[in-house]
PDB file of C-alpha atoms in Angstrom:
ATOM      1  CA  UNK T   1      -8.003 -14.092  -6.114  1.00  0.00           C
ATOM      2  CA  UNK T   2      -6.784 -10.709  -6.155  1.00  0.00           C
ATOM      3  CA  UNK T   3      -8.794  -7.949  -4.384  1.00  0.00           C
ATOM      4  CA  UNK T   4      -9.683  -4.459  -6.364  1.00  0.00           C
ATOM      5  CA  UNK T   5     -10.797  -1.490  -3.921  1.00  0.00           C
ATOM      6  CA  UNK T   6     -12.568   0.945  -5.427  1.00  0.00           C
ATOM      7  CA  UNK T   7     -13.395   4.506  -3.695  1.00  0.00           C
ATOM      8  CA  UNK T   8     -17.010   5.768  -5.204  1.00  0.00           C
ATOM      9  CA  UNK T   9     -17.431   9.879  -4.669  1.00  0.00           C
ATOM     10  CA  UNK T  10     -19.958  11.854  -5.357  1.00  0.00           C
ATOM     11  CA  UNK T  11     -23.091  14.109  -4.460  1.00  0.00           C
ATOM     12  CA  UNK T  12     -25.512  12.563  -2.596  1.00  0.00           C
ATOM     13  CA  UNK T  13     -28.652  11.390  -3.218  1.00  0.00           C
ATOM     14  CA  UNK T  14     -28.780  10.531  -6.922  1.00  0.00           C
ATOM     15  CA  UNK T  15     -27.605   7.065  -7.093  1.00  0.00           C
ATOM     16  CA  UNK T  16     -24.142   6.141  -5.718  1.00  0.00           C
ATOM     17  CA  UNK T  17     -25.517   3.375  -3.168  1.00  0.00           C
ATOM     18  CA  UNK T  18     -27.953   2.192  -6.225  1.00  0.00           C
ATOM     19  CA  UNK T  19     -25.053   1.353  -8.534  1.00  0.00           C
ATOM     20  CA  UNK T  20     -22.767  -0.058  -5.765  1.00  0.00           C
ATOM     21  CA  UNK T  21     -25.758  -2.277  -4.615  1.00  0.00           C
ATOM     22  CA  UNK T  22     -27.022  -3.079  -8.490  1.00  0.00           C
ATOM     23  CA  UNK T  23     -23.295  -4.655  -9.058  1.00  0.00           C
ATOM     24  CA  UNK T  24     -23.462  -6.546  -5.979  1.00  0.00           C
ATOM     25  CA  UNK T  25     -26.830  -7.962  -5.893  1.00  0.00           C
ATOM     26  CA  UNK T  26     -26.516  -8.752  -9.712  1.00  0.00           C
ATOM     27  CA  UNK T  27     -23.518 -10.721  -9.841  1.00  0.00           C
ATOM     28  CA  UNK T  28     -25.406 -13.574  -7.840  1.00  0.00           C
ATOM     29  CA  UNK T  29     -22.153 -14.377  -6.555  1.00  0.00           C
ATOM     30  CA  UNK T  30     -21.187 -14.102  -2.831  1.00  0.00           C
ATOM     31  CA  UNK T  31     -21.279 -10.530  -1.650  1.00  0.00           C
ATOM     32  CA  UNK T  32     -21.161  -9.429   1.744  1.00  0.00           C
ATOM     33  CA  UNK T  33     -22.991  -5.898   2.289  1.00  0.00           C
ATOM     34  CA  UNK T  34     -21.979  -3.956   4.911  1.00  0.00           C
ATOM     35  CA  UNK T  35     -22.742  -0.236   5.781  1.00  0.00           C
ATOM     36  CA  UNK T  36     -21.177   1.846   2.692  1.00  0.00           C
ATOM     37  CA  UNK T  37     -18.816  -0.951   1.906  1.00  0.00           C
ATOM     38  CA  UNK T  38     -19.378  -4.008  -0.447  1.00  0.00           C
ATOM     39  CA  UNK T  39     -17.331  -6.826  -0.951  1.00  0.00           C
ATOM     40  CA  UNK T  40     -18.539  -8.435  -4.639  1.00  0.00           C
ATOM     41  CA  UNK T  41     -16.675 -11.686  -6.329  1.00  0.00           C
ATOM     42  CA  UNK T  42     -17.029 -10.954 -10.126  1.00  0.00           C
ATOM     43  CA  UNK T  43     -16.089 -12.672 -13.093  1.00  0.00           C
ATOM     44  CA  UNK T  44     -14.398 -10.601 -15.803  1.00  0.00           C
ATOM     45  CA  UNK T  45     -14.708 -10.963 -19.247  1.00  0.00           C
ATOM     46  CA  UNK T  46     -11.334 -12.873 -19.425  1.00  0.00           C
ATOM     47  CA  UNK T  47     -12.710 -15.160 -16.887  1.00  0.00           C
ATOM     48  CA  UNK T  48     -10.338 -14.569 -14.354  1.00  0.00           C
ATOM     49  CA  UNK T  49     -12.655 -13.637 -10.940  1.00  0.00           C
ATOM     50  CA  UNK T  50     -11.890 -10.239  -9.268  1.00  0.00           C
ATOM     51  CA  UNK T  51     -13.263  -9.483  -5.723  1.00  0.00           C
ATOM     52  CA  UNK T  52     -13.977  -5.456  -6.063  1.00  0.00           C
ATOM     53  CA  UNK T  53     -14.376  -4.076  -2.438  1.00  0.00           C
ATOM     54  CA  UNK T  54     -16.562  -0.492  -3.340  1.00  0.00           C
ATOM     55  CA  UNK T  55     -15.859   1.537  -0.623  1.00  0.00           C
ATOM     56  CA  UNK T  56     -19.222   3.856  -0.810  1.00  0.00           C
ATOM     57  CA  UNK T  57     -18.809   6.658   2.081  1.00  0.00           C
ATOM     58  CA  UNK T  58     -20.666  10.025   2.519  1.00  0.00           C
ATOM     59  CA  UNK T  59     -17.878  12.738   1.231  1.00  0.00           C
ATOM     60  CA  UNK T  60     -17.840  14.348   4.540  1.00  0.00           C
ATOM     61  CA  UNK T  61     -16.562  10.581   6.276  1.00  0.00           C
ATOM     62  CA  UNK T  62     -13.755   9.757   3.295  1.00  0.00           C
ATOM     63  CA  UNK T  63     -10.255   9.835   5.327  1.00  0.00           C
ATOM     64  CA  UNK T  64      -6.622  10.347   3.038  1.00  0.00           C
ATOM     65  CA  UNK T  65      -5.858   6.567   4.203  1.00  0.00           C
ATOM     66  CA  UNK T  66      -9.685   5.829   2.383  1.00  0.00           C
ATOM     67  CA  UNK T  67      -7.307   6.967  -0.623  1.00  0.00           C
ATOM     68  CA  UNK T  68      -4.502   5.206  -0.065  1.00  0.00           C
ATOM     69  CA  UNK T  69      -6.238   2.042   0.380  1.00  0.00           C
ATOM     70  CA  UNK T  70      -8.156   2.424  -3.036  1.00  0.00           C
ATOM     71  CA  UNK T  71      -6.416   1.465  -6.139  1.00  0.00           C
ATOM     72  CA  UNK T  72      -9.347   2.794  -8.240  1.00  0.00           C
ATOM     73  CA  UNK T  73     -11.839   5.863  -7.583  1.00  0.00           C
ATOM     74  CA  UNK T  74     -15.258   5.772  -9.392  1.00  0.00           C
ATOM     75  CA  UNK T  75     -16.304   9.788  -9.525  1.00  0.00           C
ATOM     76  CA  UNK T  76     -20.314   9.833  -9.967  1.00  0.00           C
ATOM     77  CA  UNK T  77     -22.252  12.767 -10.995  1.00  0.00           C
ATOM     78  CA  UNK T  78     -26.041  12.800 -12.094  1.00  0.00           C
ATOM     79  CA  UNK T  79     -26.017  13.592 -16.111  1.00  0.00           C
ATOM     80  CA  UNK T  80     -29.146  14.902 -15.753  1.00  0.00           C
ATOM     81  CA  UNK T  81     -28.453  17.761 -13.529  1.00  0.00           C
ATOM     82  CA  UNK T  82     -25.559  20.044 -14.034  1.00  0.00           C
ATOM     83  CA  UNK T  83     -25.178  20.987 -10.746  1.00  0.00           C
ATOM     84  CA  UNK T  84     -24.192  17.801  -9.671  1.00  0.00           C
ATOM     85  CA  UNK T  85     -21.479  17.795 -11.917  1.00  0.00           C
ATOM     86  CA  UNK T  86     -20.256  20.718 -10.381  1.00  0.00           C
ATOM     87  CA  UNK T  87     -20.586  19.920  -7.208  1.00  0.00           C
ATOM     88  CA  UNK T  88     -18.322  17.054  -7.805  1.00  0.00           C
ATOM     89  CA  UNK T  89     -16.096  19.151  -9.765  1.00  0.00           C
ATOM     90  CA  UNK T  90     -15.820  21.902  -6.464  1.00  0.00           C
ATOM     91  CA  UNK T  91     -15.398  18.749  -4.108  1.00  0.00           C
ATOM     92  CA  UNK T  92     -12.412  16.927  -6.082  1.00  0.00           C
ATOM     93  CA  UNK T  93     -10.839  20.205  -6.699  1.00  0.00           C
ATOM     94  CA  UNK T  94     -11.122  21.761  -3.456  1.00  0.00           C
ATOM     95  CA  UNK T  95     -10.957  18.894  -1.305  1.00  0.00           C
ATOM     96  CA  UNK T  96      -9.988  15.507  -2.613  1.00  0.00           C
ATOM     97  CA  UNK T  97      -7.374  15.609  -5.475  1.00  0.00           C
ATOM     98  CA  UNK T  98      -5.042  16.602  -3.445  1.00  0.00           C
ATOM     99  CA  UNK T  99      -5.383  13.295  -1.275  1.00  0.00           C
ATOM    100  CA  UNK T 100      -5.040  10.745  -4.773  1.00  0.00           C
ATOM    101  CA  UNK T 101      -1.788  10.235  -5.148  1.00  0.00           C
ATOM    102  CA  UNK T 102      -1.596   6.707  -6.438  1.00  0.00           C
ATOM    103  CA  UNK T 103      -5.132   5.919  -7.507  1.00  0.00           C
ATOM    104  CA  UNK T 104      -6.711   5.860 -11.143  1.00  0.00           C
ATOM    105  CA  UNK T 105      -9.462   7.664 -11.690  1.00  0.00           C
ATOM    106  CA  UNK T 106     -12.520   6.844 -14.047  1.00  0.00           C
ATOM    107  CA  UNK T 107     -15.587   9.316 -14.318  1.00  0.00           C
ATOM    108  CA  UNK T 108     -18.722   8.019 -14.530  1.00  0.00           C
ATOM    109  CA  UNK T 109     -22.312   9.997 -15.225  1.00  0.00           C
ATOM    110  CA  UNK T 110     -25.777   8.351 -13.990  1.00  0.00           C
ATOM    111  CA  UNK T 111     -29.227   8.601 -15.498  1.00  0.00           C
ATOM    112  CA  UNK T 112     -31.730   7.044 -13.544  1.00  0.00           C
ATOM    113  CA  UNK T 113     -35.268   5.996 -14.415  1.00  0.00           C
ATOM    114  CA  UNK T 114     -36.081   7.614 -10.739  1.00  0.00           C
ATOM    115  CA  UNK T 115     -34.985  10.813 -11.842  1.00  0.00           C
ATOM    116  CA  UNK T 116     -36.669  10.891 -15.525  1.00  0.00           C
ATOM    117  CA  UNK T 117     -40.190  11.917 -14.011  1.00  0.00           C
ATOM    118  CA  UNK T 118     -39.288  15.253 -12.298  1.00  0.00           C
ATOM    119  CA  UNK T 119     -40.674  17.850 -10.127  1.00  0.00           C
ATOM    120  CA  UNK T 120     -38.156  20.361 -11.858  1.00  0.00           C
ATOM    121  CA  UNK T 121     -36.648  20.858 -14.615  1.00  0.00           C
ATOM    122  CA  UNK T 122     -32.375  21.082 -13.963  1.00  0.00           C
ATOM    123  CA  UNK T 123     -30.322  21.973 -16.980  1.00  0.00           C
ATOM    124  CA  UNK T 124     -27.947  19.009 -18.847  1.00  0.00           C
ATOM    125  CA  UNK T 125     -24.358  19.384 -18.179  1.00  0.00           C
ATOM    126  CA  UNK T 126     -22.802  19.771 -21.858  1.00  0.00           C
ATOM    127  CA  UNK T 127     -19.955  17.334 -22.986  1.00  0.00           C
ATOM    128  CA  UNK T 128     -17.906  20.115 -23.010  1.00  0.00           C
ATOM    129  CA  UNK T 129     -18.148  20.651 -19.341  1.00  0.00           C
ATOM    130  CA  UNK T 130     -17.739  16.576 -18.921  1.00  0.00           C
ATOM    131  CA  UNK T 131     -14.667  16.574 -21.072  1.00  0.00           C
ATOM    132  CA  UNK T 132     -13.042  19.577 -18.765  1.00  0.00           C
ATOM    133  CA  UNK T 133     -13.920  17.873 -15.830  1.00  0.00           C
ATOM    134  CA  UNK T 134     -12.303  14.032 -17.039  1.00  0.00           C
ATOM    135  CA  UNK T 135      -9.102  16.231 -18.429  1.00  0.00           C
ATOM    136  CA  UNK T 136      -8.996  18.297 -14.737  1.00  0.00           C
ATOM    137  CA  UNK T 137      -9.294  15.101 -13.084  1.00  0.00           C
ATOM    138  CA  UNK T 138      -6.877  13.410 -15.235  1.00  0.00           C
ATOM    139  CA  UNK T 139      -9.557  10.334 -15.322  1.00  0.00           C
ATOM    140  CA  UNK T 140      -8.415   7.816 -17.789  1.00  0.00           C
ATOM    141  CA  UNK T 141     -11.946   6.775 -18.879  1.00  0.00           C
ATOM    142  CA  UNK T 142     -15.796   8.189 -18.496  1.00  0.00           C
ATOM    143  CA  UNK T 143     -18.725   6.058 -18.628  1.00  0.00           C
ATOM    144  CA  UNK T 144     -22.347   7.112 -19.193  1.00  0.00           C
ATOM    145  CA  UNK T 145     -24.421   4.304 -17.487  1.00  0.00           C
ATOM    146  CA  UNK T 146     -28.155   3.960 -17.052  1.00  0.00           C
ATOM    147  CA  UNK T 147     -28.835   2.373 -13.912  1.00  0.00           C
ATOM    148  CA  UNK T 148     -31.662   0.395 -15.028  1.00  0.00           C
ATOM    149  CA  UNK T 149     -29.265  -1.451 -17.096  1.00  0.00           C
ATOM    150  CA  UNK T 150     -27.275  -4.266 -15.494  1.00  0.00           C
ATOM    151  CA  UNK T 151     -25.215  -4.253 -18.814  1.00  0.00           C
ATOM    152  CA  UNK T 152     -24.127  -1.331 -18.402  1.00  0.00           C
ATOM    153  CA  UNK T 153     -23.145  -1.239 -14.501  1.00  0.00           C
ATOM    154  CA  UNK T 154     -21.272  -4.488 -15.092  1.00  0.00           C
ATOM    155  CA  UNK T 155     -19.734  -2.534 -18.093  1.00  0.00           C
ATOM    156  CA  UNK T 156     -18.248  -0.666 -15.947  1.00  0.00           C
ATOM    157  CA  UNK T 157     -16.667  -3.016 -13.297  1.00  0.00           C
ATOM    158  CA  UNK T 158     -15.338  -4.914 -16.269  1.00  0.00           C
ATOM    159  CA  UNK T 159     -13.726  -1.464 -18.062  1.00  0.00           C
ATOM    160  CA  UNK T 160     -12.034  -0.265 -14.155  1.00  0.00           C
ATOM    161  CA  UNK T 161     -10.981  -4.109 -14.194  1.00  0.00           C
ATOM    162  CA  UNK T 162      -9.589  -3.641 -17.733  1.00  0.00           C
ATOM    163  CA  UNK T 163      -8.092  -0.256 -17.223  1.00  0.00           C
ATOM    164  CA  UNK T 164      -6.911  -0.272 -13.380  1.00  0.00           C
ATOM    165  CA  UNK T 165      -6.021  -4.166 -12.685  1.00  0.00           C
ATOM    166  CA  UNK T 166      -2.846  -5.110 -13.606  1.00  0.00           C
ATOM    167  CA  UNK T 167      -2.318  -8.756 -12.210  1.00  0.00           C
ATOM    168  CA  UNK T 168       0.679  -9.741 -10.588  1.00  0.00           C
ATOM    169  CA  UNK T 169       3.584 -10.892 -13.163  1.00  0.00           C
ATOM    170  CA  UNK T 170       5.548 -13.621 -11.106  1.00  0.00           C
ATOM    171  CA  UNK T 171       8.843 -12.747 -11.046  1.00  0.00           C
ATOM    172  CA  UNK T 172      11.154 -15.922 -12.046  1.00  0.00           C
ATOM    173  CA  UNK T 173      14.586 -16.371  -9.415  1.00  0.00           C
ATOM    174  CA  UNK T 174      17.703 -15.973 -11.027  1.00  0.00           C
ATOM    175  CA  UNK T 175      20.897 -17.634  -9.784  1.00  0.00           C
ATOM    176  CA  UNK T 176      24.174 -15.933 -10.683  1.00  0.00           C
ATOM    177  CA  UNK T 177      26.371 -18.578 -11.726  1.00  0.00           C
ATOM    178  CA  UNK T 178      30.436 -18.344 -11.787  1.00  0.00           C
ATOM    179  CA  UNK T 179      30.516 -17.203 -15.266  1.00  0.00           C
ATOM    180  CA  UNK T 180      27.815 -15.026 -15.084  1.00  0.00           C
ATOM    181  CA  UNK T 181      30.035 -12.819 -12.455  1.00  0.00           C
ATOM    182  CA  UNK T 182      33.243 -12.812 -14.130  1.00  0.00           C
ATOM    183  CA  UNK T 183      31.126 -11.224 -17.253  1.00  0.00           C
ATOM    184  CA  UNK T 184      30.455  -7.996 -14.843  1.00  0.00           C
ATOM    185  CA  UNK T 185      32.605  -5.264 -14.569  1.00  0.00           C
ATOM    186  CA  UNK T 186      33.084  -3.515 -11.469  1.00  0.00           C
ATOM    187  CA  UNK T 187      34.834   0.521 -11.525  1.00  0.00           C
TER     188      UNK T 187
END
């Protein structure tokens, strides 16, 4: 079984634990939850298992090997607050793009059913100002996911496994045979 790592950013306190912890404990399959990191076995929708490792640190902890390691990274904002998306915008500009080299990038926006009764009202970030972002990122996909919906966070595990996994192709050993190297021509 092949082993996905996936780097979640974002602003804090508006659900990035909650959807990394929603995947895990939903699955019912083995997990293992350790402080900002869990280790889920899922089954994709091919029904080939994929262990995701969701590497969920606070922005001011994430390290350029935290990059290197990930072959995915999960950008969060809250779609109910426009600041948060450009607070994420100012952090992967300013601080993080620079640091993905290798990684694919998906964008995903959170609506929570904590947030829908609030204390204040924050303006909606358009889907113009999404669409920049995904483009300035040069994200390959952007989910919308409510995380009262287990559909819809598993959605998304299946879509990055979709999108970023590419399994293995086994490479068959070829022999060269006699004839086989008087065919090539050496200058």
């Amino acid at each position: 079984m092949d082993c996905m790592e996936v780097l979640v950013i974002g602003d804090p306190l508006f659900g990035k634990s909650l959807l990394s912890e929603r995947f895990a404990l939903a699955t019912r399959a083995y997990c293992v939850i350790e402080p900002y990191i869990h280790r889920v076995i899922h089954q994709h929708t091919d029904g080939s298992s994929v262990q995701f490792s969701l590497m969920n640190l606070p922005n001011e902890d994430i390290r350029a090997n935290d990059f290197s390691k990930a072959n995915a990274i999960l950008l969060l904002f809250d779609e109910d607050d426009v600041e948060s998306l450009e607070k994420l915008q100012t952090l992967w500009l300013d601080k993080f793009e620079q640091l993905c080299e290798s990684s694919l990038i998906a964008v995903c926006g959170l609506t929570s059913f904590l947030h829908r009764e609030k204390l204040f009202y924050h303006a909606e970030p358009s889907r113009v100002d999404i669409d920049r972002f995904v483009e300035q990122a040069d994200a390959t996909c952007y989910f919308s996911v409510d995380l009262g919906s287990h559909e819809q966070i598993f959605q998304v595990f299946d879509r990055l496994c979709s999108e970023f996994y590419v399994p293995k192709v086994q490479k068959r050993e070829r022999s060269l045979s006699l004839k086989s190297l008087k065919s090539l021509k050496f200058w």
